[in-house]
mmCIF file of C-alpha atoms and ligand atoms in Angstrom:
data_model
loop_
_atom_site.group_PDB
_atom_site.id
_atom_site.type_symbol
_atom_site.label_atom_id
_atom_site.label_comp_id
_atom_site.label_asym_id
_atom_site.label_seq_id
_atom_site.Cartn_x
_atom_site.Cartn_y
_atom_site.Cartn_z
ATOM 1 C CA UNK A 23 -9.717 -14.702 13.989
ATOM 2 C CA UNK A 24 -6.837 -13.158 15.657
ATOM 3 C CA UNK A 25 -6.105 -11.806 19.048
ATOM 4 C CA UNK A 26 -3.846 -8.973 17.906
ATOM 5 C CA UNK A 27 -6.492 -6.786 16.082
ATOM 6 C CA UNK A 28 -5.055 -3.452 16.020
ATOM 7 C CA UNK A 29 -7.762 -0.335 16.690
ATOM 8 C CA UNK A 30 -6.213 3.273 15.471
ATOM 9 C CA UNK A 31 -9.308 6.150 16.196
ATOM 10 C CA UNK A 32 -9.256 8.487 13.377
ATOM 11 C CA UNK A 33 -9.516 11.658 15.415
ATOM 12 C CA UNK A 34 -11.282 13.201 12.082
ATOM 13 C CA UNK A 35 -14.479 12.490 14.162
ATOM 14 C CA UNK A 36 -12.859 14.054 17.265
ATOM 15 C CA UNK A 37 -13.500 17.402 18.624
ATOM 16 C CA UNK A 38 -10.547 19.769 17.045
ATOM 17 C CA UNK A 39 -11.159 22.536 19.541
ATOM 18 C CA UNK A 40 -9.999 20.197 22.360
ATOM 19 C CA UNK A 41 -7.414 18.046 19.971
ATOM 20 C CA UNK A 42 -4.838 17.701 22.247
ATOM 21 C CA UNK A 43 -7.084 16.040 24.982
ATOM 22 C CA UNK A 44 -9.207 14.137 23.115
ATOM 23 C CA UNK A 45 -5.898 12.053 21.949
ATOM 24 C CA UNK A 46 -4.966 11.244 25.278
ATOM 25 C CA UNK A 47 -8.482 10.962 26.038
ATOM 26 C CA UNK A 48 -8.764 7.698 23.478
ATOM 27 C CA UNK A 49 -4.645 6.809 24.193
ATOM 28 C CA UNK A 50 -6.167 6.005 27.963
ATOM 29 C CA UNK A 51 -9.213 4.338 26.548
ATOM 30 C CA UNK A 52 -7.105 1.861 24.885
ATOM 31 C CA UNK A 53 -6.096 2.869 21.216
ATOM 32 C CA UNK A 54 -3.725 1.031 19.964
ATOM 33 C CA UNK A 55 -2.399 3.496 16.987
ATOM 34 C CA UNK A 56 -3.802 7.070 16.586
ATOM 35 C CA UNK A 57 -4.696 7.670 12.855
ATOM 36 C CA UNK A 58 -4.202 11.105 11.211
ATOM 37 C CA UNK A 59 -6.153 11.942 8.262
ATOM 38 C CA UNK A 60 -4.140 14.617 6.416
ATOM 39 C CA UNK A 61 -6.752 16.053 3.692
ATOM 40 C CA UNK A 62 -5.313 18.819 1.122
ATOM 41 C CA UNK A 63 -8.610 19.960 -0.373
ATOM 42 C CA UNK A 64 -7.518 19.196 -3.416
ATOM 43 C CA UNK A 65 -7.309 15.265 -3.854
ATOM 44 C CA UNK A 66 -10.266 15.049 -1.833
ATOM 45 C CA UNK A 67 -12.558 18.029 -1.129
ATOM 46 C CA UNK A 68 -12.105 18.171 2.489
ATOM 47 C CA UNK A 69 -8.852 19.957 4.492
ATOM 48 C CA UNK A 70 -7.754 19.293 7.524
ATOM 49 C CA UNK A 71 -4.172 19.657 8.803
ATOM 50 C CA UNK A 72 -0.538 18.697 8.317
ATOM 51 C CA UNK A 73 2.667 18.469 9.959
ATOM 52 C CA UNK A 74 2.735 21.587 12.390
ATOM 53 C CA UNK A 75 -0.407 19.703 13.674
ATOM 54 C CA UNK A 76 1.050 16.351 14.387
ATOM 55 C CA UNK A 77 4.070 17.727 15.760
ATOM 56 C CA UNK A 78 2.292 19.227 18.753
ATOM 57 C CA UNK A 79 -0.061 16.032 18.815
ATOM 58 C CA UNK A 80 3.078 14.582 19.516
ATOM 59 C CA UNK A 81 3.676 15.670 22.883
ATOM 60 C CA UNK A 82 0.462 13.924 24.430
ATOM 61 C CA UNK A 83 0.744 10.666 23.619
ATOM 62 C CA UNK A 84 3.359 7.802 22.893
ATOM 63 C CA UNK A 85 1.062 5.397 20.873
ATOM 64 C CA UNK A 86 1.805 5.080 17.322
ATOM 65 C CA UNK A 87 1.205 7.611 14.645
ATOM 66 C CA UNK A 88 -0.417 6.202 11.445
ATOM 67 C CA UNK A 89 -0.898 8.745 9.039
ATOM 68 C CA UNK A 90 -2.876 8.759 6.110
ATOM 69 C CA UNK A 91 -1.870 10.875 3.801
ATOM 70 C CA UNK A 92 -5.105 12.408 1.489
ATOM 71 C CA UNK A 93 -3.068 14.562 -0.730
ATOM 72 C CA UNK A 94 -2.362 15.118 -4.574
ATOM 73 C CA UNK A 95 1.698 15.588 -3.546
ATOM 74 C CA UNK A 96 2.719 13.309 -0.561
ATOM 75 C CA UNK A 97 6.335 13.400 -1.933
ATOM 76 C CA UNK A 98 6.573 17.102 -1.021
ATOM 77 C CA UNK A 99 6.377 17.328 2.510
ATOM 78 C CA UNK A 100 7.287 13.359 3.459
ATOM 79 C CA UNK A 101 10.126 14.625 5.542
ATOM 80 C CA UNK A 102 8.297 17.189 7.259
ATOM 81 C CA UNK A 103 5.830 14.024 8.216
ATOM 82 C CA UNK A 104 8.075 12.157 9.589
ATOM 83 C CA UNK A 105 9.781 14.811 11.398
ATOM 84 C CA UNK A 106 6.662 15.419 12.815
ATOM 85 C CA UNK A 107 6.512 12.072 14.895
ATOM 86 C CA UNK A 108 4.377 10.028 12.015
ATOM 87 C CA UNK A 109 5.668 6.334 12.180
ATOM 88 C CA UNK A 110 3.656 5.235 9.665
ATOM 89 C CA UNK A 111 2.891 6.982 6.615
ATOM 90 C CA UNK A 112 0.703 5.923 4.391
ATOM 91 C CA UNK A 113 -0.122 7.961 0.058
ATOM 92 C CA UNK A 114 -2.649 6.629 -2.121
ATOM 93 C CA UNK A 115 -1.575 4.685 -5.257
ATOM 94 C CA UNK A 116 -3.998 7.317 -7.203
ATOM 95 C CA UNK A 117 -1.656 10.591 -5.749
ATOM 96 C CA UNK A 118 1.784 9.204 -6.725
ATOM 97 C CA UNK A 119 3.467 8.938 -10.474
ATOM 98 C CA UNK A 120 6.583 7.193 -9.072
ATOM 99 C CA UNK A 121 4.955 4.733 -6.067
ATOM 100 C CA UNK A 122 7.976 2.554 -6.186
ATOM 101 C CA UNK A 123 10.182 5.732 -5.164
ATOM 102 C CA UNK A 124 7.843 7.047 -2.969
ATOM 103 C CA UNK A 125 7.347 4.527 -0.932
ATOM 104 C CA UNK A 126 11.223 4.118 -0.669
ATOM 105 C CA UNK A 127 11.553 7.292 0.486
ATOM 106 C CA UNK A 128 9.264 6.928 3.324
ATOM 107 C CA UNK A 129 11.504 3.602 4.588
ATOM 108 C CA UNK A 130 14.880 5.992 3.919
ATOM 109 C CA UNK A 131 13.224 8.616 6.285
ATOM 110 C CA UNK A 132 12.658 5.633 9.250
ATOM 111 C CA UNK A 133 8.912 5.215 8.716
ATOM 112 C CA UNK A 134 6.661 2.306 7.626
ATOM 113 C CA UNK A 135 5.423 2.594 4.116
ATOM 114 C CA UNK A 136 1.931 2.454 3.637
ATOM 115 C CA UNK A 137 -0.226 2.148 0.221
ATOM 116 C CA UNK A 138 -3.764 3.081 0.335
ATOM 117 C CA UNK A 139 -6.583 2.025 -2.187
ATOM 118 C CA UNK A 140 -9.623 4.042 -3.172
ATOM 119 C CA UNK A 141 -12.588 1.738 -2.579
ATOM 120 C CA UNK A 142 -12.911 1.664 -7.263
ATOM 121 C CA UNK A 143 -8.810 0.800 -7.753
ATOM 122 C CA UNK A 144 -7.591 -2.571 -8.457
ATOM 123 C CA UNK A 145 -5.645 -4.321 -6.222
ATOM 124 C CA UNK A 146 -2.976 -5.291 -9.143
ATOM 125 C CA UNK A 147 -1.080 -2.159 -8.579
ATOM 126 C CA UNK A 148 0.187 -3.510 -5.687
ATOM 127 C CA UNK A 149 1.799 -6.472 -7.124
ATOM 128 C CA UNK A 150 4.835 -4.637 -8.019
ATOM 129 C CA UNK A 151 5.541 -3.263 -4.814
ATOM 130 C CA UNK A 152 5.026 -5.872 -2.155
ATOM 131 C CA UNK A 153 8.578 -5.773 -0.827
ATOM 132 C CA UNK A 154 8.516 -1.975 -0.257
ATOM 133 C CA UNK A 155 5.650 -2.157 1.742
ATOM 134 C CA UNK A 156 4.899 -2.408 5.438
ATOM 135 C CA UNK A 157 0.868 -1.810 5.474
ATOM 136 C CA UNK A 158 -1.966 -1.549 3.106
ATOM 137 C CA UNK A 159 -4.705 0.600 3.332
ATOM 138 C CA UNK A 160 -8.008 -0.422 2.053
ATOM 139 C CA UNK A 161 -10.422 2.397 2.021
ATOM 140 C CA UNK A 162 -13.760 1.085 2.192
ATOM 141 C CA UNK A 163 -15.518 4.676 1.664
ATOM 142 C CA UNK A 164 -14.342 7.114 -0.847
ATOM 143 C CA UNK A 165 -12.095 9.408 0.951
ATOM 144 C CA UNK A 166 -12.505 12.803 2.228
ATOM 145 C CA UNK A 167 -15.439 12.227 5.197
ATOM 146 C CA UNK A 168 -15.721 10.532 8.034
ATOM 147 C CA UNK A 169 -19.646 9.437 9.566
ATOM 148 C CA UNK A 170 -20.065 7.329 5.731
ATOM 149 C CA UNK A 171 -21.564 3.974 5.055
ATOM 150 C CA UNK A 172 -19.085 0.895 4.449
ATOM 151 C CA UNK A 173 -18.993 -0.151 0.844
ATOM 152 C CA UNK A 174 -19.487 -4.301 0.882
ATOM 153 C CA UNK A 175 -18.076 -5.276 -2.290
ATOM 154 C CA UNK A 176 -14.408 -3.944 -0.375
ATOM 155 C CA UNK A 177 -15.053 -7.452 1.732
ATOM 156 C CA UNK A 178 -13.535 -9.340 -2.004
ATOM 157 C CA UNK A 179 -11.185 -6.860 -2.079
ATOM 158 C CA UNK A 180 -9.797 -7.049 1.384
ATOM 159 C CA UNK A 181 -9.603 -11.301 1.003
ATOM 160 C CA UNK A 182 -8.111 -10.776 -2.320
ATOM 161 C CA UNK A 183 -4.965 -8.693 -0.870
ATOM 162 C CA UNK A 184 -5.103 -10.853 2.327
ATOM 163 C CA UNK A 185 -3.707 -13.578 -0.879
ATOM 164 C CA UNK A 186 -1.535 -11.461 -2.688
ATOM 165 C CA UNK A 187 0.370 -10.959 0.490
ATOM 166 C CA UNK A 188 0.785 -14.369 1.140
ATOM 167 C CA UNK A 189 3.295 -14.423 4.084
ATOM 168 C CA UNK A 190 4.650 -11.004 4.157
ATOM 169 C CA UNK A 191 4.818 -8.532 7.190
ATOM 170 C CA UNK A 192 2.169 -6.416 5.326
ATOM 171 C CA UNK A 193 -0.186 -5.103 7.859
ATOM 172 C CA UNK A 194 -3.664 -5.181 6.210
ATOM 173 C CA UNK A 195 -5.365 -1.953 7.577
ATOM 174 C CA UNK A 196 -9.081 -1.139 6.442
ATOM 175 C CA UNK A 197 -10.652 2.725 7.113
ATOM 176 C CA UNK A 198 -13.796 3.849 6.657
ATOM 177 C CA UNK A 199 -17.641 2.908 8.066
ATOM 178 C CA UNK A 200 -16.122 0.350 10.725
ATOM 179 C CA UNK A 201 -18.615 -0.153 13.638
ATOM 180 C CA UNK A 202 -20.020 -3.136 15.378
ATOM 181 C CA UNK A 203 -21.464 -4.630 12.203
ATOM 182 C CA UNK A 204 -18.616 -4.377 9.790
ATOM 183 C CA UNK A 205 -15.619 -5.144 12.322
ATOM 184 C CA UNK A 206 -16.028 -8.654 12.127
ATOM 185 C CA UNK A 207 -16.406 -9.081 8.435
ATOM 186 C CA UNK A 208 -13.614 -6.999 7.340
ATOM 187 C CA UNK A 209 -11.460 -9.361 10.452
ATOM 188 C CA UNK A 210 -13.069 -12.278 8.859
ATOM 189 C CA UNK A 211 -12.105 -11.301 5.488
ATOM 190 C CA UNK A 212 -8.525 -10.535 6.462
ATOM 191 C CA UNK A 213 -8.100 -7.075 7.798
ATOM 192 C CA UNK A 214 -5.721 -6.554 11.170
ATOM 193 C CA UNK A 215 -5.939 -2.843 11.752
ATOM 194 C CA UNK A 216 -9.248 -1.042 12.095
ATOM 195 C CA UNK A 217 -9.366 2.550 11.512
ATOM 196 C CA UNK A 218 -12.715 4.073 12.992
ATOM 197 C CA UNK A 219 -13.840 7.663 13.813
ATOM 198 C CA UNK A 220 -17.411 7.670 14.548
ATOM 199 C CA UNK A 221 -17.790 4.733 16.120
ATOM 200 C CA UNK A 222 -15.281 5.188 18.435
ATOM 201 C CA UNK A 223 -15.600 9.228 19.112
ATOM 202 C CA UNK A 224 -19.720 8.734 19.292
ATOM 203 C CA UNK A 225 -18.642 7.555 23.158
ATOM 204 C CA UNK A 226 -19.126 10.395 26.239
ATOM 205 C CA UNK A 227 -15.290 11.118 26.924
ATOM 206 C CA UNK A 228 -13.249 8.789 27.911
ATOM 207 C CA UNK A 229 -15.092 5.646 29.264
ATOM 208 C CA UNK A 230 -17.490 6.209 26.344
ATOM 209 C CA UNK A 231 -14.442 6.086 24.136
ATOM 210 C CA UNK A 232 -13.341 2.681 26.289
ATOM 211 C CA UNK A 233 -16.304 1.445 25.963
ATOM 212 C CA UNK A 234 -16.596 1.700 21.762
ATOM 213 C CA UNK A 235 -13.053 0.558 21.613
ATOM 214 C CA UNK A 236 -13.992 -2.546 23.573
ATOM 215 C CA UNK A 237 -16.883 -3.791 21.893
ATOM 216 C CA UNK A 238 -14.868 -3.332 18.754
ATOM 217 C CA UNK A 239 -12.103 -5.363 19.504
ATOM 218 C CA UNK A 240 -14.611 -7.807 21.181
ATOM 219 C CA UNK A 241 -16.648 -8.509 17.582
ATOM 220 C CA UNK A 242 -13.165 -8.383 15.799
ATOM 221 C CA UNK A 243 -12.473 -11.361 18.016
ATOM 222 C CA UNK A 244 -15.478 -13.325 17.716
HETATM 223 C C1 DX5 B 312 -12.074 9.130 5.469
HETATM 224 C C2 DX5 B 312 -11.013 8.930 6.516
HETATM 225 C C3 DX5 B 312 -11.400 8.047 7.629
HETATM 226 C C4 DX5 B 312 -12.567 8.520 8.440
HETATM 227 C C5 DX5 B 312 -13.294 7.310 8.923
HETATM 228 O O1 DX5 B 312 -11.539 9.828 4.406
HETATM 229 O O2 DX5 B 312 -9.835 8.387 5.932
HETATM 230 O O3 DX5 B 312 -10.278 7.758 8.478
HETATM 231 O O4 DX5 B 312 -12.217 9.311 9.548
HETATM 232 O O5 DX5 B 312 -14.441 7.737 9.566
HETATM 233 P P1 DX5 B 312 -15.612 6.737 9.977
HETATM 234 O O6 DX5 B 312 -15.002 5.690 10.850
HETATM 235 O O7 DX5 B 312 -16.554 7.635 10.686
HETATM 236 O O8 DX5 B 312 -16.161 6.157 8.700
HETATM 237 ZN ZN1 ZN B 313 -8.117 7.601 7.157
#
């Protein structure tokens, strides 16, 4: 397995009255991305925030923003994303008519281009696209929660994509029910960014933080 397994927190399982210091809270515990889960209550129930959001985030830490957009219209506000300090962005194939376009757009505006997959759509409608994209997104829960249980039949899904992308620069990310048990078989099966919220923000502060974020990476490595 590799050595460069990336770890991005979702701060969805943060605590939003302290935002601000709970991302530099998990930046000094050793994040390697922080991931932004941008929920429009409308293509999944939950809402959480946008652009005005990130942009302040942005002042507290340097790490990389990886931002997941959970919205029926990503193609409205991509700029404002970006603009905000996102350097990733990442729509669903499900949200977007025009994917091809979309995801062109996001390279135009300086980003990486990111496709995600609910955990029930095939993996063929990426097969078009693999030379506009820069990461891949496998959820494996359905979107809109964080604190839900990892769906195993995603484990095929991940090691089929992990094939399809053959030997592109396609970042394989995976979000959703990653904790000490899953890590390693979503690593084994191909993954090489792990998006978790509860398992990470669980921790006490900081050194708890440290200390999830470690033992991650540690069965990701095994
Ligand atoms: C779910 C979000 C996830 C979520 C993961 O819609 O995209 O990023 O925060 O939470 P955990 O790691 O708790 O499953
Ligand atoms: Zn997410």
């Amino acid at each position: 397995m590799s050595d460069n397994i990336i770890i991005a927190p979702s701060i969805l399982a943060s605590d939003f009255a302290r935002l601000g210091d709970e991302v530099a809270a998990v930046d000094r515990a050793g994040a390697d991305w922080i991931h932004l889960d941008v929920m429009d209550g409308h293509f999944v129930p939950n809402l959480t925030f946008g652009p005005p959001v990130i942009k302040a985030l942005r002042h507290v830490t340097g790490k990389t923003f990886d931002a997941h957009l959970m919205v029926s219209n990503p193609d409205a506000l991509l700029e404002s994303y970006a603009d905000a300090g996102a350097e990733i962005i990442t729509v669903h194939a499900e949200a977007c008519p025009h994917l091809d376009r979309t995801l062109s757009r996001i390279r135009e505006l300086g980003c990486r281009a990111g496709v995600s997959l609910n955990p029930h759509t095939p993996v063929d409608v990426l097969r078009h696209i693999l030379d506009r994209l820069d990461l891949i997104l496998v959820m494996t829960v359905n979107p809109g929660f964080g604190g839900q249980s990892f769906i195993t039949p995603m484990l095929d899904k991940i090691a089929t994509i992990r094939e399809m992308v053959a030997g592109r620069n396609i970042t394989i990310e995976v979000d959703g029910g990653i904790n000490l048990e899953t890590a390693g078989q979503v690593v084994a099966a191909g993954a090489t960014a792990l998006v978790a919220g509860s398992a990470i923000f669980s921790g006490d502060g900081e050194a708890g933080y440290r200390a999830n974020i470690d033992a991650i990476r540690a069965v990701a490595k095994d």
